[in-house]
Amino acid sequence: MHASPVKTFGPSAVLRRRELVRVEGGAIDVVVDAPRDGSGAAVALLPSSQRDSLDFDAVAQELALHGLRVLRPQPRGMGRTTLPVEQLTLHVLAQDVIDCVQALGGGRAVLVGHAFGHFIARVADLDHPQCVRGVVVAGAAARVFPAGMADSLDIASDASQPRALRLEHLQRAFFAPGNDPTDWLEGWHPELRAIYRAAGAVPPKERWWTVAHAPLLDLQGAQDPWRPPSSRAELQELLGAQKVAVELIAQASHALVVEQPLAVAEAIARWVARLPD
């Protein structure tokens, strides 16, 4: 039996650094948060659509305080990642993650995919099960997106839209009542919208949605309109309670990793501590 995780590292014992993982065609920019001695099981954090992995700053710090080695690959087109963005698929994006896990994570990791990032995590588990210890889907939408959510994403991410309108759609689709969406006016890459939307369709969702080799944690914001209450258990019912655990994060919506980073990190750390080696 695995004990619940206990923080044994102070902030000064955690080191944040940047690495370039060189692969065929270019390099992947990776932010690494880990105990200074380099120990710890590997966890890779994959960001939401049109956003980079810096959204996970607070989550990564907290996970590193639990003794985990946290990898944050910057998606293609962002940060110092130099790989091309043409002809992307989820298979290609999953391979990028696995290349980072092999280079910096000892060859095997828990993958945490926020929103669109969970597409990549699930396909990595499909294509490379030997490298995936577990999958956390954080803020995963229902299998069929509720009406209006994709439109709100497009408006919220578009800097040419009026500020007030963007804030309205950020609040509607990403932030729970009482949580301030202002910081998410920045950090978008709308120039990559069409590229990543096309990538997300290959392979089609039907190919990977029904397959889970590794254990899965379905981490949901309690006020997430992308995941209405009627869909709370859909992954667990499809894949089985032995395979899928469900946990709600209070006072959080679709942007739960920035709304409630400490609660998100605690939930992930508890679950990782219970996984088999």
Short mmCIF file of C-alpha atoms in Angstrom, two decimals:
data_model
loop_
_atom_site.label_atom_id
_atom_site.label_comp_id
_atom_site.label_asym_id
_atom_site.label_seq_id
_atom_site.Cartn_x
_atom_site.Cartn_y
_atom_site.Cartn_z
CA MET A 1 0.00 0.00 0.00
CA HIS A 2 1.24 3.49 -0.86
CA ALA A 3 1.03 6.17 1.81
CA SER A 4 -0.55 9.53 1.11
CA PRO A 5 2.05 12.01 -0.18
CA VAL A 6 3.73 14.21 2.40
CA LYS A 7 5.64 17.37 1.54
CA THR A 8 9.22 16.70 2.53
CA PHE A 9 10.84 19.43 0.42
CA GLY A 10 10.88 23.15 1.10
CA PRO A 11 10.75 25.59 -1.82
CA SER A 12 14.52 26.06 -1.66
CA ALA A 13 14.94 22.34 -2.34
CA VAL A 14 13.07 22.61 -5.65
CA LEU A 15 14.92 23.62 -8.80
CA ARG A 16 13.22 25.04 -11.92
CA ARG A 17 15.26 24.91 -15.10
CA ARG A 18 14.82 24.87 -18.89
CA GLU A 19 16.08 22.07 -21.11
CA LEU A 20 16.15 21.62 -24.88
CA VAL A 21 15.39 18.06 -25.97
CA ARG A 22 16.87 17.66 -29.43
CA VAL A 23 14.99 15.36 -31.80
CA GLU A 24 14.83 14.87 -35.53
CA GLY A 25 13.67 18.13 -37.10
CA GLY A 26 14.40 20.47 -34.21
CA ALA A 27 14.17 20.77 -30.43
CA ILE A 28 11.52 20.76 -27.71
CA ASP A 29 11.68 23.40 -24.99
CA VAL A 30 10.94 21.78 -21.61
CA VAL A 31 10.47 23.43 -18.24
CA VAL A 32 11.59 21.06 -15.48
CA ASP A 33 10.57 21.45 -11.81
CA ALA A 34 12.15 18.87 -9.53
CA PRO A 35 13.94 18.26 -6.25
CA ARG A 36 17.50 19.55 -6.54
CA ASP A 37 18.87 16.02 -6.30
CA GLY A 38 16.97 15.10 -9.48
CA SER A 39 14.94 12.35 -7.79
CA GLY A 40 11.25 11.72 -8.08
CA ALA A 41 8.78 9.94 -10.32
CA ALA A 42 8.17 11.79 -13.58
CA VAL A 43 4.99 13.71 -14.36
CA ALA A 44 4.48 15.53 -17.68
CA LEU A 45 2.02 18.44 -17.86
CA LEU A 46 0.35 19.18 -21.21
CA PRO A 47 -1.48 22.51 -21.66
CA SER A 48 -4.83 23.51 -23.06
CA SER A 49 -5.60 24.59 -26.63
CA GLN A 50 -3.63 27.61 -27.88
CA ARG A 51 -1.85 28.00 -24.54
CA ASP A 52 1.61 27.02 -23.34
CA SER A 53 2.78 25.01 -20.38
CA LEU A 54 3.56 28.09 -18.25
CA ASP A 55 -0.08 27.95 -17.15
CA PHE A 56 1.08 25.12 -14.88
CA ASP A 57 3.64 27.20 -12.91
CA ALA A 58 1.89 26.88 -9.55
CA VAL A 59 0.81 23.26 -10.12
CA ALA A 60 4.35 22.27 -11.13
CA GLN A 61 5.88 23.93 -8.08
CA GLU A 62 3.46 22.17 -5.78
CA LEU A 63 4.01 18.77 -7.41
CA ALA A 64 7.77 19.23 -7.10
CA LEU A 65 7.26 19.96 -3.40
CA HIS A 66 5.75 16.48 -3.21
CA GLY A 67 9.03 15.09 -4.55
CA LEU A 68 7.92 14.61 -8.16
CA ARG A 69 9.97 15.45 -11.25
CA VAL A 70 7.71 17.63 -13.38
CA LEU A 71 8.25 18.04 -17.14
CA ARG A 72 6.46 20.73 -19.13
CA PRO A 73 7.09 20.47 -22.88
CA GLN A 74 6.30 23.69 -24.71
CA PRO A 75 3.98 22.85 -27.62
CA ARG A 76 5.08 23.32 -31.21
CA GLY A 77 4.94 26.97 -32.17
CA MET A 78 5.49 28.14 -28.56
CA GLY A 79 8.47 28.95 -26.36
CA ARG A 80 11.81 27.80 -27.74
CA THR A 81 10.36 24.69 -29.37
CA THR A 82 11.56 24.67 -32.98
CA LEU A 83 9.75 21.68 -34.47
CA PRO A 84 7.54 22.44 -37.50
CA VAL A 85 3.81 22.98 -37.14
CA GLU A 86 2.81 21.67 -40.56
CA GLN A 87 0.85 18.41 -40.89
CA LEU A 88 0.41 17.90 -37.17
CA THR A 89 -1.63 15.04 -35.75
CA LEU A 90 -2.21 13.79 -32.23
CA HIS A 91 0.21 10.96 -33.02
CA VAL A 92 2.95 13.52 -33.77
CA LEU A 93 2.21 15.58 -30.66
CA ALA A 94 2.12 12.44 -28.50
CA GLN A 95 5.53 11.45 -29.87
CA ASP A 96 6.91 14.85 -28.79
CA VAL A 97 5.76 14.15 -25.23
CA ILE A 98 7.24 10.67 -25.24
CA ASP A 99 10.55 12.00 -26.57
CA CYS A 100 10.69 14.33 -23.56
CA VAL A 101 9.76 11.54 -21.15
CA GLN A 102 12.50 9.35 -22.57
CA ALA A 103 15.07 12.13 -22.42
CA LEU A 104 14.24 13.65 -19.04
CA GLY A 105 11.77 11.38 -17.24
CA GLY A 106 13.49 8.02 -17.13
CA GLY A 107 11.38 6.65 -19.96
CA ARG A 108 8.07 6.45 -18.10
CA ALA A 109 5.75 9.11 -16.67
CA VAL A 110 2.28 10.07 -15.57
CA LEU A 111 0.79 12.36 -18.22
CA VAL A 112 -1.49 15.23 -17.13
CA GLY A 113 -3.45 16.73 -20.00
CA HIS A 114 -5.42 19.93 -19.42
CA ALA A 115 -8.43 20.21 -21.77
CA PHE A 116 -6.99 19.75 -25.31
CA GLY A 117 -3.82 18.42 -23.68
CA HIS A 118 -5.77 15.36 -22.60
CA PHE A 119 -6.26 14.41 -26.27
CA ILE A 120 -2.47 14.19 -26.54
CA ALA A 121 -2.12 12.31 -23.25
CA ARG A 122 -4.73 9.74 -24.26
CA VAL A 123 -3.12 9.18 -27.68
CA ALA A 124 0.31 8.85 -26.06
CA ASP A 125 -1.20 6.09 -23.89
CA LEU A 126 -2.66 4.54 -27.04
CA ASP A 127 0.59 4.65 -29.03
CA HIS A 128 3.21 4.20 -26.29
CA PRO A 129 1.66 2.32 -23.35
CA GLN A 130 5.04 1.17 -22.10
CA CYS A 131 5.98 4.82 -21.41
CA VAL A 132 2.76 5.89 -19.66
CA ARG A 133 2.35 5.06 -15.99
CA GLY A 134 -0.97 6.88 -15.65
CA VAL A 135 -3.10 9.57 -17.30
CA VAL A 136 -4.76 12.52 -15.59
CA VAL A 137 -7.41 14.26 -17.68
CA ALA A 138 -7.84 17.71 -16.13
CA GLY A 139 -10.76 19.76 -17.36
CA ALA A 140 -11.62 17.28 -20.10
CA ALA A 141 -14.77 18.25 -21.95
CA ALA A 142 -17.68 15.88 -22.35
CA ARG A 143 -17.37 13.49 -25.27
CA VAL A 144 -19.73 15.79 -27.22
CA PHE A 145 -18.94 19.46 -26.56
CA PRO A 146 -21.90 21.40 -25.12
CA ALA A 147 -23.30 24.04 -27.47
CA GLY A 148 -21.51 27.38 -27.54
CA MET A 149 -18.32 26.39 -25.75
CA ALA A 150 -16.10 26.28 -28.85
CA ASP A 151 -17.44 29.69 -29.89
CA SER A 152 -16.55 31.11 -26.48
CA LEU A 153 -13.04 29.69 -26.82
CA ASP A 154 -12.59 31.43 -30.18
CA ILE A 155 -13.77 34.79 -28.82
CA ALA A 156 -11.84 34.58 -25.55
CA SER A 157 -8.57 33.78 -27.34
CA ASP A 158 -8.88 36.52 -29.97
CA ALA A 159 -7.03 39.69 -28.93
CA SER A 160 -8.78 41.66 -31.68
CA GLN A 161 -12.11 41.28 -29.87
CA PRO A 162 -13.20 43.92 -27.31
CA ARG A 163 -11.74 43.33 -23.86
CA ALA A 164 -15.12 43.28 -22.16
CA LEU A 165 -16.44 40.68 -24.60
CA ARG A 166 -13.41 38.48 -24.10
CA LEU A 167 -13.78 38.68 -20.33
CA GLU A 168 -17.45 37.75 -20.66
CA HIS A 169 -16.59 34.60 -22.61
CA LEU A 170 -13.66 33.73 -20.36
CA GLN A 171 -16.02 33.89 -17.40
CA ARG A 172 -18.69 31.92 -19.24
CA ALA A 173 -16.52 29.07 -20.48
CA PHE A 174 -13.40 28.94 -18.32
CA PHE A 175 -13.74 30.49 -14.85
CA ALA A 176 -16.13 29.73 -12.01
CA PRO A 177 -18.16 32.59 -10.50
CA GLY A 178 -15.94 34.62 -8.20
CA ASN A 179 -12.69 33.59 -9.95
CA ASP A 180 -10.90 36.39 -11.82
CA PRO A 181 -10.31 35.61 -15.52
CA THR A 182 -8.20 38.73 -16.24
CA ASP A 183 -4.82 36.96 -16.43
CA TRP A 184 -6.15 34.79 -19.26
CA LEU A 185 -6.56 37.79 -21.52
CA GLU A 186 -2.88 37.09 -22.22
CA GLY A 187 -1.00 33.94 -23.17
CA TRP A 188 -3.01 32.83 -26.20
CA HIS A 189 -1.68 31.73 -29.59
CA PRO A 190 -4.70 32.18 -31.88
CA GLU A 191 -2.45 31.96 -34.93
CA LEU A 192 -2.16 28.24 -34.13
CA ARG A 193 -5.89 27.66 -33.67
CA ALA A 194 -6.59 26.05 -37.05
CA ILE A 195 -3.39 23.99 -36.93
CA TYR A 196 -4.14 22.44 -33.55
CA ARG A 197 -7.83 22.02 -34.27
CA ALA A 198 -6.93 19.99 -37.37
CA ALA A 199 -4.35 18.00 -35.40
CA GLY A 200 -6.97 17.14 -32.80
CA ALA A 201 -9.04 15.31 -35.39
CA VAL A 202 -6.32 12.75 -36.28
CA PRO A 203 -6.84 10.09 -35.15
CA PRO A 204 -10.58 10.59 -34.70
CA LYS A 205 -11.85 10.64 -31.13
CA GLU A 206 -13.58 7.28 -31.63
CA ARG A 207 -10.15 5.67 -32.01
CA TRP A 208 -8.74 6.70 -28.62
CA TRP A 209 -11.73 7.59 -26.44
CA THR A 210 -12.58 3.96 -25.75
CA VAL A 211 -9.00 2.82 -25.02
CA ALA A 212 -7.06 3.24 -21.77
CA HIS A 213 -4.02 1.11 -21.09
CA ALA A 214 -2.91 3.02 -17.99
CA PRO A 215 -5.01 3.99 -14.95
CA LEU A 216 -6.86 7.27 -15.43
CA LEU A 217 -7.84 10.13 -13.10
CA ASP A 218 -10.74 12.22 -14.41
CA LEU A 219 -10.20 15.56 -12.64
CA GLN A 220 -13.12 17.92 -13.17
CA GLY A 221 -13.93 21.49 -12.22
CA ALA A 222 -17.17 21.42 -10.27
CA GLN A 223 -18.52 24.40 -12.27
CA ASP A 224 -17.11 23.45 -15.69
CA PRO A 225 -19.73 24.04 -18.43
CA TRP A 226 -17.71 21.90 -20.82
CA ARG A 227 -18.44 18.98 -18.46
CA PRO A 228 -22.07 19.24 -17.32
CA PRO A 229 -23.18 17.06 -14.38
CA SER A 230 -24.88 14.59 -16.72
CA SER A 231 -21.42 13.73 -18.16
CA ARG A 232 -19.54 13.43 -14.86
CA ALA A 233 -19.26 9.63 -14.97
CA GLU A 234 -19.09 9.03 -18.72
CA LEU A 235 -15.44 7.95 -18.77
CA GLN A 236 -15.83 5.80 -15.67
CA GLU A 237 -18.92 4.12 -17.10
CA LEU A 238 -17.18 3.52 -20.42
CA LEU A 239 -13.83 2.24 -19.13
CA GLY A 240 -14.80 0.88 -15.70
CA ALA A 241 -14.41 2.01 -12.11
CA GLN A 242 -11.30 -0.13 -11.74
CA LYS A 243 -9.61 1.88 -14.48
CA VAL A 244 -11.00 5.41 -13.90
CA ALA A 245 -11.18 7.50 -10.72
CA VAL A 246 -13.27 10.69 -10.74
CA GLU A 247 -12.56 13.71 -8.54
CA LEU A 248 -14.18 17.15 -8.50
CA ILE A 249 -12.27 20.36 -7.76
CA ALA A 250 -14.49 22.83 -5.91
CA GLN A 251 -14.79 26.47 -7.00
CA ALA A 252 -13.25 25.70 -10.40
CA SER A 253 -14.35 25.61 -14.01
CA HIS A 254 -12.53 24.67 -17.23
CA ALA A 255 -9.40 26.63 -16.26
CA LEU A 256 -9.05 24.66 -13.02
CA VAL A 257 -5.24 24.44 -13.22
CA VAL A 258 -4.98 28.22 -12.73
CA GLU A 259 -8.16 28.68 -10.67
CA GLN A 260 -7.28 26.09 -8.00
CA PRO A 261 -3.66 25.02 -8.59
CA LEU A 262 -3.03 23.79 -5.06
CA ALA A 263 -6.14 21.62 -5.01
CA VAL A 264 -5.31 20.28 -8.47
CA ALA A 265 -1.74 19.44 -7.46
CA GLU A 266 -2.86 17.79 -4.21
CA ALA A 267 -5.36 15.61 -6.09
CA ILE A 268 -2.73 14.57 -8.65
CA ALA A 269 -0.10 13.86 -6.00
CA ARG A 270 -2.48 11.72 -3.92
CA TRP A 271 -3.46 9.70 -6.98
CA VAL A 272 0.12 9.26 -8.22
CA ALA A 273 1.14 8.00 -4.76
CA ARG A 274 -1.42 5.19 -5.09
CA LEU A 275 -0.30 4.02 -8.52
CA PRO A 276 1.66 0.78 -8.82
CA ASP A 277 5.35 1.26 -9.57
#
